[in-house]
CSV table of N, CA, C and O in Angstrom, one decimal:
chain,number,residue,atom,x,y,z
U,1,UNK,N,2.4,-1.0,21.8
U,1,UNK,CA,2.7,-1.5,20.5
U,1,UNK,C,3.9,-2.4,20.6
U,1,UNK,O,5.0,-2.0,21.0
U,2,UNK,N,3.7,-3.4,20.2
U,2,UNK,CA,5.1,-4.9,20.3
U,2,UNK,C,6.2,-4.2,19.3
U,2,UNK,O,5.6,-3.3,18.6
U,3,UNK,N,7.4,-4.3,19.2
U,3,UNK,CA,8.1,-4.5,17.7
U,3,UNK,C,7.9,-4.7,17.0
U,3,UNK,O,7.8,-3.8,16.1
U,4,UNK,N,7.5,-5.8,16.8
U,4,UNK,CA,6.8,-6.2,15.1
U,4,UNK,C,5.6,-5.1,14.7
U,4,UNK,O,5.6,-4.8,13.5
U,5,UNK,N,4.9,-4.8,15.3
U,5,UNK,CA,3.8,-3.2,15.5
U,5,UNK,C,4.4,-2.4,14.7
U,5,UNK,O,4.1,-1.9,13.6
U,6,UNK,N,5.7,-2.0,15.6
U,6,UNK,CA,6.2,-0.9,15.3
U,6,UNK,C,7.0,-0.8,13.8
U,6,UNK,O,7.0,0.1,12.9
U,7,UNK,N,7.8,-2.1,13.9
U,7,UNK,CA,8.6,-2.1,12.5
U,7,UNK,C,7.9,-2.1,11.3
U,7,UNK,O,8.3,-1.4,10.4
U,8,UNK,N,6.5,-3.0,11.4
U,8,UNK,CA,5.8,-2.6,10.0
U,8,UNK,C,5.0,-1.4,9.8
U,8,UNK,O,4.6,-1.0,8.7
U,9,UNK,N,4.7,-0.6,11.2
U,9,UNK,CA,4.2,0.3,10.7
U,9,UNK,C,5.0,1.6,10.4
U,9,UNK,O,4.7,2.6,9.7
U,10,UNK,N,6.2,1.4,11.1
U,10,UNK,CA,7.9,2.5,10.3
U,10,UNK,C,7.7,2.2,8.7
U,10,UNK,O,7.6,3.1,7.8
U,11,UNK,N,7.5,0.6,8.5
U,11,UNK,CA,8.5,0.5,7.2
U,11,UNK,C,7.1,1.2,6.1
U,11,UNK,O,7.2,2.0,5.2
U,12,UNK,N,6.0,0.5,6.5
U,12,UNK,CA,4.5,1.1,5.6
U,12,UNK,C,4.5,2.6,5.5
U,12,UNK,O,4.3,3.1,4.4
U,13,UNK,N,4.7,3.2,6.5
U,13,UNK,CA,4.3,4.6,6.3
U,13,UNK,C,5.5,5.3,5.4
U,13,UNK,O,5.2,6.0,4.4
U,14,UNK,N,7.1,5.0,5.8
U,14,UNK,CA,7.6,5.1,4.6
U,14,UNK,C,7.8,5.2,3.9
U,14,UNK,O,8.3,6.2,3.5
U,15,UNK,N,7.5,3.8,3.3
U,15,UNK,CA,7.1,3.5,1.7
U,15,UNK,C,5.8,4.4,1.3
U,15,UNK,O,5.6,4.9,0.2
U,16,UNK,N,5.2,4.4,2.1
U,16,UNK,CA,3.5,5.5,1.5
U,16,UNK,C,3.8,7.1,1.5
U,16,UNK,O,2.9,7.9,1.2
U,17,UNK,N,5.0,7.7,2.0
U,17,UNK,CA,5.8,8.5,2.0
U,17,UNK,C,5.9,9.3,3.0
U,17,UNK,O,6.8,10.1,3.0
U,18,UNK,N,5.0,9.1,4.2
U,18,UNK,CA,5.1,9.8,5.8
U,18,UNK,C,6.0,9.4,6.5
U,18,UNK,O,6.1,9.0,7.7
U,19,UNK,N,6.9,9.7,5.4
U,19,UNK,CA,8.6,9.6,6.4
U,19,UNK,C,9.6,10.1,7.4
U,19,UNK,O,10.6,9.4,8.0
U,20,UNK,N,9.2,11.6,7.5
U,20,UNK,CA,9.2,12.2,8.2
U,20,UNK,C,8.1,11.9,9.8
U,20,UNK,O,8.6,11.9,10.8
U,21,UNK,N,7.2,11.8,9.7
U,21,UNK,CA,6.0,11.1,10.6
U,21,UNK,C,6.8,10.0,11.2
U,21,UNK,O,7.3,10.1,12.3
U,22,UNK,N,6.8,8.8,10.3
U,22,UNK,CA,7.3,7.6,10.6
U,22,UNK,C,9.1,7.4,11.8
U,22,UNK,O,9.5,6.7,12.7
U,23,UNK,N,9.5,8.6,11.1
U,23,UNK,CA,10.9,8.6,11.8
U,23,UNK,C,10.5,9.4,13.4
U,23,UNK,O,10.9,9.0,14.6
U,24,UNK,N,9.9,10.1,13.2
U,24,UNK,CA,9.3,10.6,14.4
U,24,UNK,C,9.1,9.9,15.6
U,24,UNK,O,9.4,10.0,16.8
U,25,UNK,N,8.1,9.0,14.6
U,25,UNK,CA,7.4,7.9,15.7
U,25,UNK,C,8.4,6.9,16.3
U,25,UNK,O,8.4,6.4,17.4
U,26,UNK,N,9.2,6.9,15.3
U,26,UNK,CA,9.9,5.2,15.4
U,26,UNK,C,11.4,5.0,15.6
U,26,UNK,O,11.9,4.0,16.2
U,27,UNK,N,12.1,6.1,15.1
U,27,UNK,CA,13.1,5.6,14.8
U,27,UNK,C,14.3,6.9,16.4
U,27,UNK,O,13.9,7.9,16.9
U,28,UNK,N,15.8,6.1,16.6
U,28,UNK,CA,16.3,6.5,17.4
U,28,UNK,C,16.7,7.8,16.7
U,28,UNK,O,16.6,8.1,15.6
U,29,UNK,N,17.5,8.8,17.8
U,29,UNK,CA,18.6,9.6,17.5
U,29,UNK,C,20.0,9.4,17.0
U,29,UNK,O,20.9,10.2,16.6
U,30,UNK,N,19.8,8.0,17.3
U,30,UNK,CA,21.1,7.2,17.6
U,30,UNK,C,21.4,6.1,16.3
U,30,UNK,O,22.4,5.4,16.1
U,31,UNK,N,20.2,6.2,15.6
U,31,UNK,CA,20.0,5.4,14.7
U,31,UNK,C,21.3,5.3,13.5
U,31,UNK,O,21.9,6.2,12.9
U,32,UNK,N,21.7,3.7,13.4
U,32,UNK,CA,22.3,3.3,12.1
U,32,UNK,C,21.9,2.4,11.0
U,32,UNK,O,21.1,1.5,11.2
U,33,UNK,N,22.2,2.7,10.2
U,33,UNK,CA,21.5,2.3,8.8
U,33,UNK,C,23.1,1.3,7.9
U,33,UNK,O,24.0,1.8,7.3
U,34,UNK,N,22.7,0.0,8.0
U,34,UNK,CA,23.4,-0.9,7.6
U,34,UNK,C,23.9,-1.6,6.4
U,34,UNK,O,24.2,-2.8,6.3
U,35,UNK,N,23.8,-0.6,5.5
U,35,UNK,CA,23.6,-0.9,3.4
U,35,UNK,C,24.6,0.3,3.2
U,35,UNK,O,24.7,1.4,3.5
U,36,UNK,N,25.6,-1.0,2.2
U,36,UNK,CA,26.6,-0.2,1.6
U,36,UNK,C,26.5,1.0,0.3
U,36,UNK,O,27.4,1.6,-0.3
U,37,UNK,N,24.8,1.1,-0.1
U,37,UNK,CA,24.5,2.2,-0.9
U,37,UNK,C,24.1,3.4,0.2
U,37,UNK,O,24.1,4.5,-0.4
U,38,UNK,N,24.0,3.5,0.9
U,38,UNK,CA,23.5,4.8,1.7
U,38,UNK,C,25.1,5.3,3.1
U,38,UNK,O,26.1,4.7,3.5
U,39,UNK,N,24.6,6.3,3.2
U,39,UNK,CA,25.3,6.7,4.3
U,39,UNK,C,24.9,5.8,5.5
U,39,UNK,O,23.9,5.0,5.3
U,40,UNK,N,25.5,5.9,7.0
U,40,UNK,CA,24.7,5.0,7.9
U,40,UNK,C,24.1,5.8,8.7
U,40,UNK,O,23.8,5.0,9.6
U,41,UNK,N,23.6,6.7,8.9
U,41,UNK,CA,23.0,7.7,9.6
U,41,UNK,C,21.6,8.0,9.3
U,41,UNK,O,21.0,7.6,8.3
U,42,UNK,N,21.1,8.7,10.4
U,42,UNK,CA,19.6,8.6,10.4
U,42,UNK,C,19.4,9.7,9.5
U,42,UNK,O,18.3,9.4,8.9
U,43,UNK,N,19.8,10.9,9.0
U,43,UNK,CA,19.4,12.0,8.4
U,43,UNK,C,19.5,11.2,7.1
U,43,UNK,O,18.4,11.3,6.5
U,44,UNK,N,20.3,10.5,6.4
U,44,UNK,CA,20.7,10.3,5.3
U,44,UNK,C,19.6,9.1,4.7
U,44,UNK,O,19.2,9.0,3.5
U,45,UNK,N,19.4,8.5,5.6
U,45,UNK,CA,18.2,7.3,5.3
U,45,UNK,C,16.8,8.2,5.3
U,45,UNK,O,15.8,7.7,4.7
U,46,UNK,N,16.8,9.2,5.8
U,46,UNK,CA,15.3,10.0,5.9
U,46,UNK,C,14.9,10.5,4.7
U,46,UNK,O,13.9,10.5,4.1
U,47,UNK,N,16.5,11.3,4.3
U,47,UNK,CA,16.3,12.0,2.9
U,47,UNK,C,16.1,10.9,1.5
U,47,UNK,O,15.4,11.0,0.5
U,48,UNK,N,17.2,9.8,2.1
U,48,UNK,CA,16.4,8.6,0.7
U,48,UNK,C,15.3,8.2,0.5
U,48,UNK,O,14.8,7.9,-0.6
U,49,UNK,N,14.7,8.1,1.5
U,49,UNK,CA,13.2,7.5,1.7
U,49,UNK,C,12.5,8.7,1.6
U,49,UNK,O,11.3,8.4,1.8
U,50,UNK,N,12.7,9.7,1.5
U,50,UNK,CA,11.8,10.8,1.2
U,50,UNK,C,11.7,11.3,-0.7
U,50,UNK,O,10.7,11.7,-1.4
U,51,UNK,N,13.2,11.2,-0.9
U,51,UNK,CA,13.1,11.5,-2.6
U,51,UNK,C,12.6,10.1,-3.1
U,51,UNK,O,12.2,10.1,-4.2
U,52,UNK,N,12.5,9.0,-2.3
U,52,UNK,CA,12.2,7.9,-3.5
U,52,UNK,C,10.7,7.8,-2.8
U,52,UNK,O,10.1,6.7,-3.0
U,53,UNK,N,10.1,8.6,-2.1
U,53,UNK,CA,8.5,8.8,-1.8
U,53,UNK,C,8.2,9.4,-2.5
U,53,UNK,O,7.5,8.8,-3.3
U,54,UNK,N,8.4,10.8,-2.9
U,54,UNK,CA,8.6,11.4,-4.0
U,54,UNK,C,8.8,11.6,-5.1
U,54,UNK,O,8.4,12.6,-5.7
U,55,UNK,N,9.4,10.8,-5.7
U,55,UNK,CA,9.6,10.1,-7.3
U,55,UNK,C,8.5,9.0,-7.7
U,55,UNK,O,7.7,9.1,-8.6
U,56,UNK,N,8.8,7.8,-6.7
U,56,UNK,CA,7.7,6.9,-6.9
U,56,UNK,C,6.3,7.1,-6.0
U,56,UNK,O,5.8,6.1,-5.3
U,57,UNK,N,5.7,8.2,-6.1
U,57,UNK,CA,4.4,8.0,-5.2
U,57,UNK,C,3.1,7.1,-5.4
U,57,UNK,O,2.1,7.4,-4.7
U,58,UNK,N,3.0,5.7,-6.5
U,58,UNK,CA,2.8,4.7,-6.8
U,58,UNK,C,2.9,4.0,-5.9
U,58,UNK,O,1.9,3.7,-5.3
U,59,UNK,N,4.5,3.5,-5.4
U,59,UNK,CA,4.7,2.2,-5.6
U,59,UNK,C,4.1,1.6,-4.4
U,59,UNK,O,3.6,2.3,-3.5
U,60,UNK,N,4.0,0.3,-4.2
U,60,UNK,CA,3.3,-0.4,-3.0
U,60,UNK,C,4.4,-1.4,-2.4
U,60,UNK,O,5.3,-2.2,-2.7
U,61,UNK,N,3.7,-1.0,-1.2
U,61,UNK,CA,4.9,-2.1,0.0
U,61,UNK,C,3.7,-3.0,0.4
U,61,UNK,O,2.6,-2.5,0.2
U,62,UNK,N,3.8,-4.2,0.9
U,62,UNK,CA,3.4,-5.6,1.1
U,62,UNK,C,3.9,-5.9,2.1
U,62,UNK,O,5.2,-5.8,2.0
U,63,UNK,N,3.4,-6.4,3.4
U,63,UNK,CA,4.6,-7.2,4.3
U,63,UNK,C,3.8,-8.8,4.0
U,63,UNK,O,2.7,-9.1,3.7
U,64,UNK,N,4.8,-9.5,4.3
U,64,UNK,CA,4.8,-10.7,3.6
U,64,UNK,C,4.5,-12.0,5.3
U,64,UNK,O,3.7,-12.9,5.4
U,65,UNK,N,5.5,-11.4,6.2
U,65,UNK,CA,5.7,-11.8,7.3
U,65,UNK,C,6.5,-11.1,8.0
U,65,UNK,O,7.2,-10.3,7.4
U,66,UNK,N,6.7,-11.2,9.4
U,66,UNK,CA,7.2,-10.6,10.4
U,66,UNK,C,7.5,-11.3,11.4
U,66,UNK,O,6.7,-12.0,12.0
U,67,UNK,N,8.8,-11.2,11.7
U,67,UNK,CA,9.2,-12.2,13.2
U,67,UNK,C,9.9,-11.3,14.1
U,67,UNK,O,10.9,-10.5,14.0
U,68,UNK,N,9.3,-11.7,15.1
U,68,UNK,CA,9.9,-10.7,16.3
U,68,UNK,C,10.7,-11.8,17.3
U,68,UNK,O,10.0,-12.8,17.7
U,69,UNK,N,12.3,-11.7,17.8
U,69,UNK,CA,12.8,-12.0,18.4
U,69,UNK,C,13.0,-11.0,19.3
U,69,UNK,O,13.3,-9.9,18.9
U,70,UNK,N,12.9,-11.2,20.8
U,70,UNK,CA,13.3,-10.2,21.7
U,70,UNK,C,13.2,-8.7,20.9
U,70,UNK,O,12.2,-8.4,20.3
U,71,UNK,N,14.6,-7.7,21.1
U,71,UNK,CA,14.6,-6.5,20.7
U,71,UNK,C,14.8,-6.4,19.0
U,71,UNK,O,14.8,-5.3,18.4
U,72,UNK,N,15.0,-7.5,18.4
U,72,UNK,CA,14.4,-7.4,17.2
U,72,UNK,C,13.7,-7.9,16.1
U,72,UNK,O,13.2,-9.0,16.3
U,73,UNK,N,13.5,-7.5,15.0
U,73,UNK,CA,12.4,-8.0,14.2
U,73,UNK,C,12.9,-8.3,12.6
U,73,UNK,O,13.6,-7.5,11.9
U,74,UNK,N,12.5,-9.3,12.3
U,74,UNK,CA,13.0,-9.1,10.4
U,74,UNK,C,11.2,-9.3,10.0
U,74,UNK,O,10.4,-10.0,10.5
U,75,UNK,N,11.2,-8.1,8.7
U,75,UNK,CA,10.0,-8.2,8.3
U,75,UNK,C,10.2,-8.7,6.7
U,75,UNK,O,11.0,-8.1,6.0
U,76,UNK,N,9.5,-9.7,6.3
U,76,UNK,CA,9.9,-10.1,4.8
U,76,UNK,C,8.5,-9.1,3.9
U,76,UNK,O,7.5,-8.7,4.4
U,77,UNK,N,9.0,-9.0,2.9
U,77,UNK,CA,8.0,-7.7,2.1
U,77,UNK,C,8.1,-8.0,1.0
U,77,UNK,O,9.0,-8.8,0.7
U,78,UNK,N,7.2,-7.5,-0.3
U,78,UNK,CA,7.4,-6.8,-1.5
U,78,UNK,C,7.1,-5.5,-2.1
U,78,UNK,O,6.1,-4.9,-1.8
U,79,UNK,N,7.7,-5.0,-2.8
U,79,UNK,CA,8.0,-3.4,-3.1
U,79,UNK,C,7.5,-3.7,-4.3
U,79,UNK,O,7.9,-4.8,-4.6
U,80,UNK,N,7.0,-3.4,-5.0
U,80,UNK,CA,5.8,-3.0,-6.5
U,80,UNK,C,6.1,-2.2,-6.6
U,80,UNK,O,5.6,-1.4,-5.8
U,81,UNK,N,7.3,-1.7,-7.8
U,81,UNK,CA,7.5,-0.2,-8.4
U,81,UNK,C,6.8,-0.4,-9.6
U,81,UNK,O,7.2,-1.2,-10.4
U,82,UNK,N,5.5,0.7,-9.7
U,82,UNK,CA,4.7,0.6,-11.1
U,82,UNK,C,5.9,1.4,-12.1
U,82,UNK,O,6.6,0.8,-12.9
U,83,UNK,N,5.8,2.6,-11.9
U,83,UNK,CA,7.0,3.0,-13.0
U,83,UNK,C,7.9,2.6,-13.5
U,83,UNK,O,8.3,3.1,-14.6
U,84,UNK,N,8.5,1.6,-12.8
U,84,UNK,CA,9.6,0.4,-13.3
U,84,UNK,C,8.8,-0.8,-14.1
U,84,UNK,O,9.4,-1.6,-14.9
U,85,UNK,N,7.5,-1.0,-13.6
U,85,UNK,CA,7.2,-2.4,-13.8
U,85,UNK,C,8.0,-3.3,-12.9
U,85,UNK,O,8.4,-4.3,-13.5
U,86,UNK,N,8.2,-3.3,-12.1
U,86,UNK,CA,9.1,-4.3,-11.1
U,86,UNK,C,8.7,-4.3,-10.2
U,86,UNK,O,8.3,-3.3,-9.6
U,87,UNK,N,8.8,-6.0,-9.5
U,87,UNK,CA,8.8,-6.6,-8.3
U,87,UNK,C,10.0,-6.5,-7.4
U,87,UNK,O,11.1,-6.4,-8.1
U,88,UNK,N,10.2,-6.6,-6.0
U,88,UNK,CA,11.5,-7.2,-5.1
U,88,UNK,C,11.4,-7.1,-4.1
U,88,UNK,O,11.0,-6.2,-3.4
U,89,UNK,N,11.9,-8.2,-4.0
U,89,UNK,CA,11.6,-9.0,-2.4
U,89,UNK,C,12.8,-8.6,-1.5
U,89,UNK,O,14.0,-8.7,-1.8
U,90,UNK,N,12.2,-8.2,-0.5
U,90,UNK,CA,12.9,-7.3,0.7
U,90,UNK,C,13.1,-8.1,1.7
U,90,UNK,O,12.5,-9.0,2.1
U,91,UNK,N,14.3,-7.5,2.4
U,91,UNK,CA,14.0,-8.3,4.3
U,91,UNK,C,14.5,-7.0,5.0
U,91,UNK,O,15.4,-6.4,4.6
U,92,UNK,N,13.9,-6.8,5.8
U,92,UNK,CA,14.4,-5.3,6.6
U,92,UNK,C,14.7,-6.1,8.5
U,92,UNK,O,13.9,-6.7,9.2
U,93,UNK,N,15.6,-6.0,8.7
U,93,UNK,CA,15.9,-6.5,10.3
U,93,UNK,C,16.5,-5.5,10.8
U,93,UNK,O,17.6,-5.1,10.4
U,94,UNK,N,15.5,-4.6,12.1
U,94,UNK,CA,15.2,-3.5,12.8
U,94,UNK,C,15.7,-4.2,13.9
U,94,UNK,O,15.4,-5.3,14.3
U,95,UNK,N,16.5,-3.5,14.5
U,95,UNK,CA,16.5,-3.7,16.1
U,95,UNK,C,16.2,-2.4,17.1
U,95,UNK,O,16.3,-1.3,16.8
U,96,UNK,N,15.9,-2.9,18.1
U,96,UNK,CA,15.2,-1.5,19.1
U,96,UNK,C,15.6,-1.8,19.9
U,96,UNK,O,16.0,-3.0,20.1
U,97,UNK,N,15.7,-0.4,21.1
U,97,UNK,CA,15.9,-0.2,22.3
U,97,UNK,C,15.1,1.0,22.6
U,97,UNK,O,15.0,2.1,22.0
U,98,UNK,N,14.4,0.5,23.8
U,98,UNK,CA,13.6,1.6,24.5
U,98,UNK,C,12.2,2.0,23.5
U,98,UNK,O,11.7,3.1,23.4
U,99,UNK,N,11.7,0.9,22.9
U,99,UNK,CA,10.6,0.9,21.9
U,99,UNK,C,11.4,1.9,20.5
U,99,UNK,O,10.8,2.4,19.6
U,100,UNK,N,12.3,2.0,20.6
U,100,UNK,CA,12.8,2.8,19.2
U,100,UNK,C,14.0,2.4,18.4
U,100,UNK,O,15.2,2.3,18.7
U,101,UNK,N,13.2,2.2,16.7
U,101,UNK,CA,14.4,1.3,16.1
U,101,UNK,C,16.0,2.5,16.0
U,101,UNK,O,16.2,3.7,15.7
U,102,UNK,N,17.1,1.2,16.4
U,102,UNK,CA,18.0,2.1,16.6
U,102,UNK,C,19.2,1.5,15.5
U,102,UNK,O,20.2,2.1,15.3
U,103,UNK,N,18.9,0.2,14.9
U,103,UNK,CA,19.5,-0.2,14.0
U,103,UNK,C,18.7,-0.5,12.8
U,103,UNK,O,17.5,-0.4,13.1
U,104,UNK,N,18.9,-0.8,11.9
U,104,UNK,CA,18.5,-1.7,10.3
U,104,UNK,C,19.1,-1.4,9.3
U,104,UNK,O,19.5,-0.3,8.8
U,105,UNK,N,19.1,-3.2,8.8
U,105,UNK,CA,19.5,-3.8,7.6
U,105,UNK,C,18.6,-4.4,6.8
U,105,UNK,O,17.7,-5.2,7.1
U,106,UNK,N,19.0,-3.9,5.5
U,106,UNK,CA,17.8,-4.1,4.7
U,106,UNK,C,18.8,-5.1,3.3
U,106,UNK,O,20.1,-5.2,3.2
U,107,UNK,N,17.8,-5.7,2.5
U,107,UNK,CA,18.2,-6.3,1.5
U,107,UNK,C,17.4,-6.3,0.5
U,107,UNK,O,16.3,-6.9,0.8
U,108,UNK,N,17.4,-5.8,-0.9
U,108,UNK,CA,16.4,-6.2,-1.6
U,108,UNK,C,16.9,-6.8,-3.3
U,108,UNK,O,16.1,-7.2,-4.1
């Protein structure tokens, strides 16, 4: 599975709420998480993405495009929260080592 493989199918399962699964598959031990609302750590990003799978079990992810440079990837997306009624446009840029993302920055 290339990067780009890997990063959309981290960020899809996710969002569809197999987050625990997803981190499994995909993500380092070593992992940092690059957004000044979250902690930077891999437990702390698992537990966000697991209460907001859990709250919103609606909402829909889109990938829009995907570009893979060497060891890493930015994937452009949209997030459809029905309970909000709202749209927002994402960029998530994963980087990997040893097939496992060990960095990302996200923006939405």
């Amino acid at each position: 599975m290339s990067h780009k493989e890997s990063a959309i199918e981290f960020l899809t399962m996710a969002a569809a709420g197999d987050v625990t699964v997803a981190y499994a598959r995909h993500v380092a031990p070593q992992f940092k998480h690059h957004n000044p609302h979250f902690a930077h750590d891999r437990q702390s990003l698992l537990d966000a993405m697991s209460a907001s799978a859990a709250a919103e079990p609606n909402k829909s992810f889109e990938v829009m495009q995907a570009i893979e440079d060497a060891d890493t990837v930015a994937v452009f997306s949209r997030l459809t929260r029905v309970s909000a009624n709202a749209q927002y446009a994402g960029v998530h840029i994963l980087k990997f080592d040893h097939g496992k993302i060990v960095e990302m920055w996200d923006i939405m």
